[in-house]
PDB file of C-alpha atoms in Angstrom:
ATOM      1  CA  MET A   1     -81.058  70.603  41.154  1.00  0.00           C
ATOM      2  CA  VAL A   2     -78.626  70.622  38.312  1.00  0.00           C
ATOM      3  CA  ALA A   3     -78.782  66.552  36.806  1.00  0.00           C
ATOM      4  CA  VAL A   4     -74.885  66.095  34.949  1.00  0.00           C
ATOM      5  CA  ILE A   5     -75.990  63.371  31.797  1.00  0.00           C
ATOM      6  CA  ARG A   6     -72.843  62.074  30.900  1.00  0.00           C
ATOM      7  CA  LYS A   7     -72.479  60.202  27.447  1.00  0.00           C
ATOM      8  CA  LYS A   8     -71.477  56.438  27.238  1.00  0.00           C
ATOM      9  CA  LYS A   9     -68.354  56.378  24.890  1.00  0.00           C
ATOM     10  CA  SER A  10     -68.486  54.138  21.842  1.00  0.00           C
ATOM     11  CA  SER A  11     -65.074  51.909  22.274  1.00  0.00           C
ATOM     12  CA  ASN A  12     -63.137  52.468  19.270  1.00  0.00           C
ATOM     13  CA  PHE A  13     -62.370  48.068  18.354  1.00  0.00           C
ATOM     14  CA  GLY A  14     -65.653  46.716  18.344  1.00  0.00           C
ATOM     15  CA  PRO A  15     -65.535  46.650  14.889  1.00  0.00           C
ATOM     16  CA  PHE A  16     -62.143  44.912  15.404  1.00  0.00           C
ATOM     17  CA  LYS A  17     -63.353  42.160  17.379  1.00  0.00           C
ATOM     18  CA  ALA A  18     -65.951  41.391  16.083  1.00  0.00           C
ATOM     19  CA  ILE A  19     -64.565  40.689  12.494  1.00  0.00           C
ATOM     20  CA  GLN A  20     -61.406  39.241  14.351  1.00  0.00           C
ATOM     21  CA  GLY A  21     -63.805  36.276  15.747  1.00  0.00           C
ATOM     22  CA  LYS A  22     -65.219  35.848  11.887  1.00  0.00           C
ATOM     23  CA  ILE A  23     -61.403  35.624  11.059  1.00  0.00           C
ATOM     24  CA  SER A  24     -60.697  33.044  13.280  1.00  0.00           C
ATOM     25  CA  PHE A  25     -63.493  30.740  11.643  1.00  0.00           C
ATOM     26  CA  LEU A  26     -62.277  31.267   8.360  1.00  0.00           C
ATOM     27  CA  PRO A  27     -61.568  27.748   6.243  1.00  0.00           C
ATOM     28  CA  LYS A  28     -57.963  27.202   5.918  1.00  0.00           C
ATOM     29  CA  THR A  29     -56.701  28.606   2.545  1.00  0.00           C
ATOM     30  CA  TRP A  30     -55.119  26.156  -0.756  1.00  0.00           C
ATOM     31  CA  PHE A  31     -51.533  26.808  -0.037  1.00  0.00           C
ATOM     32  CA  GLY A  32     -52.125  24.327   3.674  1.00  0.00           C
ATOM     33  CA  TYR A  33     -54.032  21.586   0.931  1.00  0.00           C
ATOM     34  CA  ILE A  34     -51.602  21.672  -1.509  1.00  0.00           C
ATOM     35  CA  LYS A  35     -48.341  21.899   1.081  1.00  0.00           C
ATOM     36  CA  PRO A  36     -48.157  17.987   1.431  1.00  0.00           C
ATOM     37  CA  LEU A  37     -48.074  18.282  -2.594  1.00  0.00           C
ATOM     38  CA  ILE A  38     -45.507  20.031  -3.136  1.00  0.00           C
ATOM     39  CA  VAL A  39     -43.353  17.918  -0.510  1.00  0.00           C
ATOM     40  CA  LEU A  40     -44.588  14.480  -2.344  1.00  0.00           C
ATOM     41  CA  LEU A  41     -43.562  15.915  -5.575  1.00  0.00           C
ATOM     42  CA  CYS A  42     -40.061  17.023  -3.734  1.00  0.00           C
ATOM     43  CA  PHE A  43     -38.996  13.893  -3.294  1.00  0.00           C
ATOM     44  CA  LEU A  44     -40.660  12.397  -6.517  1.00  0.00           C
ATOM     45  CA  VAL A  45     -37.940  14.581  -7.883  1.00  0.00           C
ATOM     46  CA  ALA A  46     -35.013  13.945  -5.987  1.00  0.00           C
ATOM     47  CA  PHE A  47     -35.949   9.518  -5.978  1.00  0.00           C
ATOM     48  CA  LEU A  48     -35.208  10.569 -10.314  1.00  0.00           C
ATOM     49  CA  VAL A  49     -32.326  12.320  -9.866  1.00  0.00           C
ATOM     50  CA  TYR A  50     -30.706   9.572  -7.905  1.00  0.00           C
ATOM     51  CA  SER A  51     -31.782   6.653  -9.593  1.00  0.00           C
ATOM     52  CA  ASN A  52     -30.407   7.834 -12.817  1.00  0.00           C
ATOM     53  CA  TRP A  53     -27.472  10.180 -11.693  1.00  0.00           C
ATOM     54  CA  HIS A  54     -25.297   7.962 -13.521  1.00  0.00           C
ATOM     55  CA  SER A  55     -27.223   8.500 -16.420  1.00  0.00           C
ATOM     56  CA  LEU A  56     -26.869  12.147 -15.753  1.00  0.00           C
ATOM     57  CA  LEU A  57     -23.880  12.569 -15.434  1.00  0.00           C
ATOM     58  CA  GLU A  58     -23.105  10.523 -18.608  1.00  0.00           C
ATOM     59  CA  SER A  59     -25.091  13.052 -20.245  1.00  0.00           C
ATOM     60  CA  LEU A  60     -22.537  15.967 -19.297  1.00  0.00           C
ATOM     61  CA  ASP A  61     -19.713  13.843 -20.860  1.00  0.00           C
ATOM     62  CA  LYS A  62     -18.988  14.923 -24.502  1.00  0.00           C
ATOM     63  CA  THR A  63     -15.485  12.392 -24.593  1.00  0.00           C
ATOM     64  CA  PRO A  64     -14.120   9.950 -22.583  1.00  0.00           C
ATOM     65  CA  ILE A  65     -10.632  10.173 -20.392  1.00  0.00           C
ATOM     66  CA  ARG A  66      -8.134  10.043 -22.914  1.00  0.00           C
ATOM     67  CA  SER A  67      -5.193  11.226 -21.086  1.00  0.00           C
ATOM     68  CA  TYR A  68      -3.088  10.820 -17.882  1.00  0.00           C
ATOM     69  CA  ALA A  69       0.129  11.805 -16.489  1.00  0.00           C
ATOM     70  CA  LEU A  70       2.479  10.640 -13.812  1.00  0.00           C
ATOM     71  CA  THR A  71       3.465  13.242 -10.314  1.00  0.00           C
ATOM     72  CA  HIS A  72       6.519  11.557  -9.733  1.00  0.00           C
ATOM     73  CA  LYS A  73       8.730   9.267 -11.276  1.00  0.00           C
ATOM     74  CA  THR A  74       8.286   5.450 -10.906  1.00  0.00           C
ATOM     75  CA  GLN A  75      11.085   2.874 -10.162  1.00  0.00           C
ATOM     76  CA  PHE A  76       8.778  -0.445 -11.372  1.00  0.00           C
ATOM     77  CA  THR A  77       5.759   0.917 -13.463  1.00  0.00           C
ATOM     78  CA  THR A  78       6.080   1.460 -17.072  1.00  0.00           C
ATOM     79  CA  ASN A  79       4.085   3.814 -19.097  1.00  0.00           C
ATOM     80  CA  SER A  80       3.411   0.878 -20.691  1.00  0.00           C
ATOM     81  CA  ASP A  81       1.682  -1.324 -17.592  1.00  0.00           C
ATOM     82  CA  ILE A  82      -0.483   2.174 -17.105  1.00  0.00           C
ATOM     83  CA  ARG A  83      -2.145   2.036 -20.646  1.00  0.00           C
ATOM     84  CA  GLU A  84      -2.605  -1.376 -20.165  1.00  0.00           C
ATOM     85  CA  THR A  85      -4.185  -1.407 -16.891  1.00  0.00           C
ATOM     86  CA  LEU A  86      -6.126   1.464 -17.667  1.00  0.00           C
ATOM     87  CA  SER A  87      -7.848   0.331 -20.998  1.00  0.00           C
ATOM     88  CA  LYS A  88      -9.228  -2.939 -19.462  1.00  0.00           C
ATOM     89  CA  ASN A  89     -12.986  -3.452 -19.319  1.00  0.00           C
ATOM     90  CA  PRO A  90     -15.048  -1.709 -17.616  1.00  0.00           C
ATOM     91  CA  THR A  91     -13.637   1.100 -20.123  1.00  0.00           C
ATOM     92  CA  LEU A  92     -12.554   4.829 -19.345  1.00  0.00           C
ATOM     93  CA  LYS A  93     -15.560   7.118 -18.950  1.00  0.00           C
ATOM     94  CA  GLY A  94     -16.052  10.723 -18.938  1.00  0.00           C
ATOM     95  CA  TYR A  95     -15.337  13.733 -16.778  1.00  0.00           C
ATOM     96  CA  PHE A  96     -18.726  13.652 -14.678  1.00  0.00           C
ATOM     97  CA  SER A  97     -19.080   9.942 -15.363  1.00  0.00           C
ATOM     98  CA  GLN A  98     -16.014   8.024 -14.159  1.00  0.00           C
ATOM     99  CA  ASP A  99     -15.194   6.932 -10.376  1.00  0.00           C
ATOM    100  CA  ILE A 100     -11.903   7.430  -9.247  1.00  0.00           C
ATOM    101  CA  GLN A 101     -12.810   4.629  -6.960  1.00  0.00           C
ATOM    102  CA  GLU A 102     -12.926   2.246  -9.893  1.00  0.00           C
ATOM    103  CA  VAL A 103      -8.981   3.633 -11.272  1.00  0.00           C
ATOM    104  CA  LYS A 104      -7.566   2.917  -8.837  1.00  0.00           C
ATOM    105  CA  ASN A 105      -8.515  -0.418  -7.841  1.00  0.00           C
ATOM    106  CA  LYS A 106      -7.524  -1.008 -11.557  1.00  0.00           C
ATOM    107  CA  LEU A 107      -3.604   0.258 -10.528  1.00  0.00           C
ATOM    108  CA  LEU A 108      -3.654  -1.861  -7.574  1.00  0.00           C
ATOM    109  CA  GLU A 109      -3.666  -4.592  -9.499  1.00  0.00           C
ATOM    110  CA  MET A 110      -0.335  -4.536 -10.635  1.00  0.00           C
ATOM    111  CA  PRO A 111       1.201  -6.774  -7.480  1.00  0.00           C
ATOM    112  CA  TRP A 112       4.277  -3.907  -6.784  1.00  0.00           C
ATOM    113  CA  VAL A 113       1.932  -1.700  -6.539  1.00  0.00           C
ATOM    114  CA  ARG A 114       1.454  -0.602  -2.657  1.00  0.00           C
ATOM    115  CA  ASP A 115      -1.074   2.874  -2.622  1.00  0.00           C
ATOM    116  CA  VAL A 116      -2.642   4.574  -5.676  1.00  0.00           C
ATOM    117  CA  VAL A 117      -4.143   8.352  -5.901  1.00  0.00           C
ATOM    118  CA  VAL A 118      -5.981   9.816  -8.444  1.00  0.00           C
ATOM    119  CA  ARG A 119      -7.713  12.712  -8.945  1.00  0.00           C
ATOM    120  CA  LYS A 120      -9.580  14.389 -12.579  1.00  0.00           C
ATOM    121  CA  PHE A 121      -8.684  16.853 -14.240  1.00  0.00           C
ATOM    122  CA  TYR A 122     -11.472  18.577 -16.998  1.00  0.00           C
ATOM    123  CA  PRO A 123     -12.517  17.939 -19.680  1.00  0.00           C
ATOM    124  CA  ASP A 124     -10.418  14.198 -20.207  1.00  0.00           C
ATOM    125  CA  ARG A 125      -6.892  14.409 -17.939  1.00  0.00           C
ATOM    126  CA  LEU A 126      -6.222  11.743 -15.050  1.00  0.00           C
ATOM    127  CA  GLY A 127      -4.065  12.573 -12.630  1.00  0.00           C
ATOM    128  CA  ILE A 128      -1.718   9.496 -11.451  1.00  0.00           C
ATOM    129  CA  THR A 129      -0.055   9.088  -8.163  1.00  0.00           C
ATOM    130  CA  ILE A 130       1.546   5.743  -7.950  1.00  0.00           C
ATOM    131  CA  LEU A 131       3.299   4.100  -4.676  1.00  0.00           C
ATOM    132  CA  GLU A 132       5.138   1.138  -4.863  1.00  0.00           C
ATOM    133  CA  HIS A 133       6.706  -1.418  -2.824  1.00  0.00           C
ATOM    134  CA  ARG A 134      10.863  -1.599  -1.811  1.00  0.00           C
ATOM    135  CA  PRO A 135      12.056  -5.140  -2.222  1.00  0.00           C
ATOM    136  CA  VAL A 136      14.495  -5.556   0.922  1.00  0.00           C
ATOM    137  CA  ALA A 137      14.748  -8.851   0.766  1.00  0.00           C
ATOM    138  CA  ILE A 138      13.598 -12.834  -1.597  1.00  0.00           C
ATOM    139  CA  TRP A 139      10.498 -14.292  -0.216  1.00  0.00           C
ATOM    140  CA  ASN A 140      10.666 -18.344  -1.264  1.00  0.00           C
ATOM    141  CA  ASN A 141      13.241 -17.342  -3.868  1.00  0.00           C
ATOM    142  CA  VAL A 142      10.493 -15.847  -6.668  1.00  0.00           C
ATOM    143  CA  LYS A 143       8.860 -12.950  -5.012  1.00  0.00           C
ATOM    144  CA  TYR A 144      10.263 -10.271  -2.865  1.00  0.00           C
ATOM    145  CA  LEU A 145       8.805  -8.966   0.744  1.00  0.00           C
ATOM    146  CA  SER A 146       8.789  -5.127   1.235  1.00  0.00           C
ATOM    147  CA  GLU A 147       9.522  -2.617   3.973  1.00  0.00           C
ATOM    148  CA  GLN A 148       6.045  -3.581   5.604  1.00  0.00           C
ATOM    149  CA  GLY A 149       6.457  -7.678   5.560  1.00  0.00           C
ATOM    150  CA  VAL A 150       3.850  -8.093   2.214  1.00  0.00           C
ATOM    151  CA  VAL A 151       4.928 -10.141  -0.027  1.00  0.00           C
ATOM    152  CA  PHE A 152       4.690  -9.229  -3.646  1.00  0.00           C
ATOM    153  CA  SER A 153       5.878 -10.053  -7.377  1.00  0.00           C
ATOM    154  CA  LEU A 154       8.422  -8.388  -9.978  1.00  0.00           C
ATOM    155  CA  PRO A 155       8.861  -8.617 -13.637  1.00  0.00           C
ATOM    156  CA  ALA A 156      12.783 -10.790 -13.853  1.00  0.00           C
ATOM    157  CA  ASP A 157      14.119  -7.767 -15.970  1.00  0.00           C
ATOM    158  CA  ARG A 158      13.122  -4.408 -13.156  1.00  0.00           C
ATOM    159  CA  PHE A 159      15.561  -5.327  -9.997  1.00  0.00           C
ATOM    160  CA  ASP A 160      18.596  -6.619  -9.471  1.00  0.00           C
ATOM    161  CA  ARG A 161      18.634  -8.641  -6.755  1.00  0.00           C
ATOM    162  CA  THR A 162      21.831  -8.966  -6.119  1.00  0.00           C
ATOM    163  CA  GLY A 163      22.574  -8.842  -2.453  1.00  0.00           C
ATOM    164  CA  LEU A 164      19.510  -9.667  -1.174  1.00  0.00           C
ATOM    165  CA  PRO A 165      18.425 -11.403   2.044  1.00  0.00           C
ATOM    166  CA  LEU A 166      17.085 -15.046   0.971  1.00  0.00           C
ATOM    167  CA  MET A 167      13.783 -15.391   3.712  1.00  0.00           C
ATOM    168  CA  TYR A 168      11.280 -18.522   3.481  1.00  0.00           C
ATOM    169  CA  GLY A 169       7.883 -19.673   4.878  1.00  0.00           C
ATOM    170  CA  PRO A 170       4.393 -19.313   4.131  1.00  0.00           C
ATOM    171  CA  ASP A 171       3.027 -16.116   2.916  1.00  0.00           C
ATOM    172  CA  THR A 172       1.091 -15.606   6.260  1.00  0.00           C
ATOM    173  CA  GLU A 173       4.002 -15.665   8.358  1.00  0.00           C
ATOM    174  CA  SER A 174       5.784 -12.782   5.847  1.00  0.00           C
ATOM    175  CA  LYS A 175       5.973 -10.250   9.167  1.00  0.00           C
ATOM    176  CA  VAL A 176       7.271 -12.448  11.508  1.00  0.00           C
ATOM    177  CA  VAL A 177      10.340 -13.996   9.483  1.00  0.00           C
ATOM    178  CA  LEU A 178      11.009 -10.135   8.681  1.00  0.00           C
ATOM    179  CA  GLU A 179      10.462  -8.902  12.404  1.00  0.00           C
ATOM    180  CA  ALA A 180      13.079 -12.589  13.473  1.00  0.00           C
ATOM    181  CA  TRP A 181      15.419 -10.978  10.884  1.00  0.00           C
ATOM    182  CA  GLY A 182      16.281  -8.034  11.841  1.00  0.00           C
ATOM    183  CA  LYS A 183      17.171  -9.421  15.732  1.00  0.00           C
ATOM    184  CA  ILE A 184      18.822 -12.569  15.004  1.00  0.00           C
ATOM    185  CA  GLN A 185      21.104 -10.509  12.646  1.00  0.00           C
ATOM    186  CA  ALA A 186      22.132  -8.089  15.299  1.00  0.00           C
ATOM    187  CA  GLU A 187      22.712 -11.329  17.823  1.00  0.00           C
ATOM    188  CA  LEU A 188      25.467 -12.906  14.669  1.00  0.00           C
ATOM    189  CA  LYS A 189      26.846  -9.292  14.546  1.00  0.00           C
ATOM    190  CA  ALA A 190      27.860  -9.260  17.679  1.00  0.00           C
ATOM    191  CA  ARG A 191      29.309 -12.479  17.407  1.00  0.00           C
ATOM    192  CA  GLN A 192      31.291 -11.650  14.224  1.00  0.00           C
ATOM    193  CA  LEU A 193      28.678 -14.401  11.857  1.00  0.00           C
ATOM    194  CA  GLU A 194      26.747 -13.179   9.121  1.00  0.00           C
ATOM    195  CA  LEU A 195      23.276 -13.937   8.280  1.00  0.00           C
ATOM    196  CA  LYS A 196      22.802 -15.557   5.256  1.00  0.00           C
ATOM    197  CA  SER A 197      18.939 -16.845   5.313  1.00  0.00           C
ATOM    198  CA  VAL A 198      16.406 -16.868   7.344  1.00  0.00           C
ATOM    199  CA  ALA A 199      13.384 -19.770   7.333  1.00  0.00           C
ATOM    200  CA  ILE A 200      10.268 -20.774   9.346  1.00  0.00           C
ATOM    201  CA  ASP A 201       8.284 -23.817   8.262  1.00  0.00           C
ATOM    202  CA  ASN A 202       4.193 -24.479   8.535  1.00  0.00           C
ATOM    203  CA  ARG A 203       5.121 -26.368  12.336  1.00  0.00           C
ATOM    204  CA  GLY A 204       6.789 -22.711  13.801  1.00  0.00           C
ATOM    205  CA  SER A 205      10.224 -24.156  13.425  1.00  0.00           C
ATOM    206  CA  TRP A 206      13.102 -22.077  12.779  1.00  0.00           C
ATOM    207  CA  SER A 207      15.960 -22.393  11.070  1.00  0.00           C
ATOM    208  CA  ILE A 208      19.416 -19.989   9.409  1.00  0.00           C
ATOM    209  CA  THR A 209      21.976 -20.125   7.281  1.00  0.00           C
ATOM    210  CA  LEU A 210      25.517 -18.312   7.598  1.00  0.00           C
ATOM    211  CA  SER A 211      27.125 -16.415   5.189  1.00  0.00           C
ATOM    212  CA  ASN A 212      29.934 -19.582   4.945  1.00  0.00           C
ATOM    213  CA  ASN A 213      26.266 -22.127   3.734  1.00  0.00           C
ATOM    214  CA  VAL A 214      26.562 -23.298   7.137  1.00  0.00           C
ATOM    215  CA  GLU A 215      22.714 -24.058   8.278  1.00  0.00           C
ATOM    216  CA  LEU A 216      21.835 -24.087  11.552  1.00  0.00           C
ATOM    217  CA  LYS A 217      18.581 -25.632  12.711  1.00  0.00           C
ATOM    218  CA  LEU A 218      16.726 -24.335  15.817  1.00  0.00           C
ATOM    219  CA  GLY A 219      13.399 -26.092  16.053  1.00  0.00           C
ATOM    220  CA  ARG A 220      10.781 -23.979  17.493  1.00  0.00           C
ATOM    221  CA  GLY A 221      10.915 -21.368  20.671  1.00  0.00           C
ATOM    222  CA  GLU A 222      13.774 -19.021  21.991  1.00  0.00           C
ATOM    223  CA  TRP A 223      17.090 -18.909  19.833  1.00  0.00           C
ATOM    224  CA  THR A 224      19.600 -16.971  21.965  1.00  0.00           C
ATOM    225  CA  SER A 225      21.036 -20.320  23.576  1.00  0.00           C
ATOM    226  CA  LYS A 226      21.079 -22.050  21.053  1.00  0.00           C
ATOM    227  CA  ILE A 227      23.170 -19.616  18.564  1.00  0.00           C
ATOM    228  CA  ASP A 228      25.811 -19.695  21.928  1.00  0.00           C
ATOM    229  CA  ARG A 229      25.591 -23.348  21.987  1.00  0.00           C
ATOM    230  CA  PHE A 230      26.546 -23.417  18.864  1.00  0.00           C
ATOM    231  CA  MET A 231      29.448 -20.813  19.069  1.00  0.00           C
ATOM    232  CA  LEU A 232      31.194 -22.884  21.709  1.00  0.00           C
ATOM    233  CA  ILE A 233      30.959 -25.980  20.138  1.00  0.00           C
ATOM    234  CA  PHE A 234      31.772 -24.973  16.220  1.00  0.00           C
ATOM    235  CA  PRO A 235      35.769 -24.592  17.223  1.00  0.00           C
ATOM    236  CA  GLU A 236      35.596 -28.312  18.547  1.00  0.00           C
ATOM    237  CA  ILE A 237      33.757 -29.826  15.408  1.00  0.00           C
ATOM    238  CA  ASP A 238      36.192 -32.282  12.426  1.00  0.00           C
ATOM    239  CA  ILE A 239      35.330 -31.729   9.323  1.00  0.00           C
ATOM    240  CA  PRO A 240      36.425 -34.790   7.443  1.00  0.00           C
ATOM    241  CA  GLU A 241      38.667 -34.121   4.288  1.00  0.00           C
ATOM    242  CA  GLY A 242      37.874 -33.575   1.429  1.00  0.00           C
ATOM    243  CA  GLN A 243      33.680 -32.275   3.032  1.00  0.00           C
ATOM    244  CA  ARG A 244      32.343 -29.672   4.302  1.00  0.00           C
ATOM    245  CA  LEU A 245      30.452 -28.830   7.549  1.00  0.00           C
ATOM    246  CA  ALA A 246      26.243 -28.315   5.682  1.00  0.00           C
ATOM    247  CA  TYR A 247      24.596 -28.254   9.241  1.00  0.00           C
ATOM    248  CA  VAL A 248      24.156 -28.063  13.001  1.00  0.00           C
ATOM    249  CA  ASP A 249      20.909 -29.320  14.661  1.00  0.00           C
ATOM    250  CA  LEU A 250      20.414 -27.353  17.240  1.00  0.00           C
ATOM    251  CA  ARG A 251      16.733 -28.442  18.282  1.00  0.00           C
ATOM    252  CA  TYR A 252      18.430 -30.948  21.245  1.00  0.00           C
ATOM    253  CA  GLU A 253      17.849 -29.571  24.986  1.00  0.00           C
ATOM    254  CA  HIS A 254      21.776 -30.319  25.339  1.00  0.00           C
ATOM    255  CA  GLY A 255      24.492 -30.855  22.595  1.00  0.00           C
ATOM    256  CA  ALA A 256      24.119 -30.907  18.996  1.00  0.00           C
ATOM    257  CA  ALA A 257      24.332 -33.057  16.096  1.00  0.00           C
ATOM    258  CA  VAL A 258      25.917 -31.632  12.903  1.00  0.00           C
ATOM    259  CA  GLY A 259      25.680 -33.119   9.158  1.00  0.00           C
ATOM    260  CA  PHE A 260      28.798 -32.651   6.062  1.00  0.00           C
ATOM    261  CA  LEU A 261      28.537 -32.612   2.607  1.00  0.00           C
ATOM    262  CA  PRO A 262      31.542 -33.499  -0.058  1.00  0.00           C
ATOM    263  CA  LEU A 263      33.278 -30.321  -1.405  1.00  0.00           C
ATOM    264  CA  GLN A 264      32.556 -28.855  -4.897  1.00  0.00           C
ATOM    265  CA  LYS A 265      35.357 -29.259  -7.005  1.00  0.00           C
TER     266      LYS A 265
END
């Protein structure tokens, strides 16, 4: 009988397994220790840049902003106004360090300016867009009212106020008065009357003046029925000779009181 002897195959991966096991027990590399230091250094650099940002920007500026250009023609704002406003403290800086909002806030100090858009152009120029309030009424004889009901002032020599309606009241009620003007004017126009002025006092009491200078005291609350009452009694009012009708007080529940003034010679 012949015996067959089989040679045991040796594995080619034996050494690799041993080496692999040894690698797993090697200590961490140097990068693992230095990584937190790198992160900390990055934070420190970022903090230094942030805290010295303005100084860094100023170092990039060779000259301060020297000129500006308006994007469109303005009705009330002159070049002299802009130059004087921009020259106020704080003075203008260079292209990189100048804060646009700071320039905008300066220009918004002009009371007739509604909004401002400012752009910087390298190396030393500004582009400025100025939006102005448009006067639609005279407010308390000395100021103006805009289309949005904003109270503002204008230099006396820059606008002809002839023909503007007159409105009176606390500044906090400007939008209410402007809205009331439109409604009352429509009601009077339907009755062949023209409106000259509208006023409200601190207690919320209304009065209006017609184009013939007759004042109607309407009081608080709605005014339509009171205007209708005026239309009924007006033809019946007996005006004394040498005098004119000055006011009609319609604050009563029924009827009205009237007052007269001497005719001006």
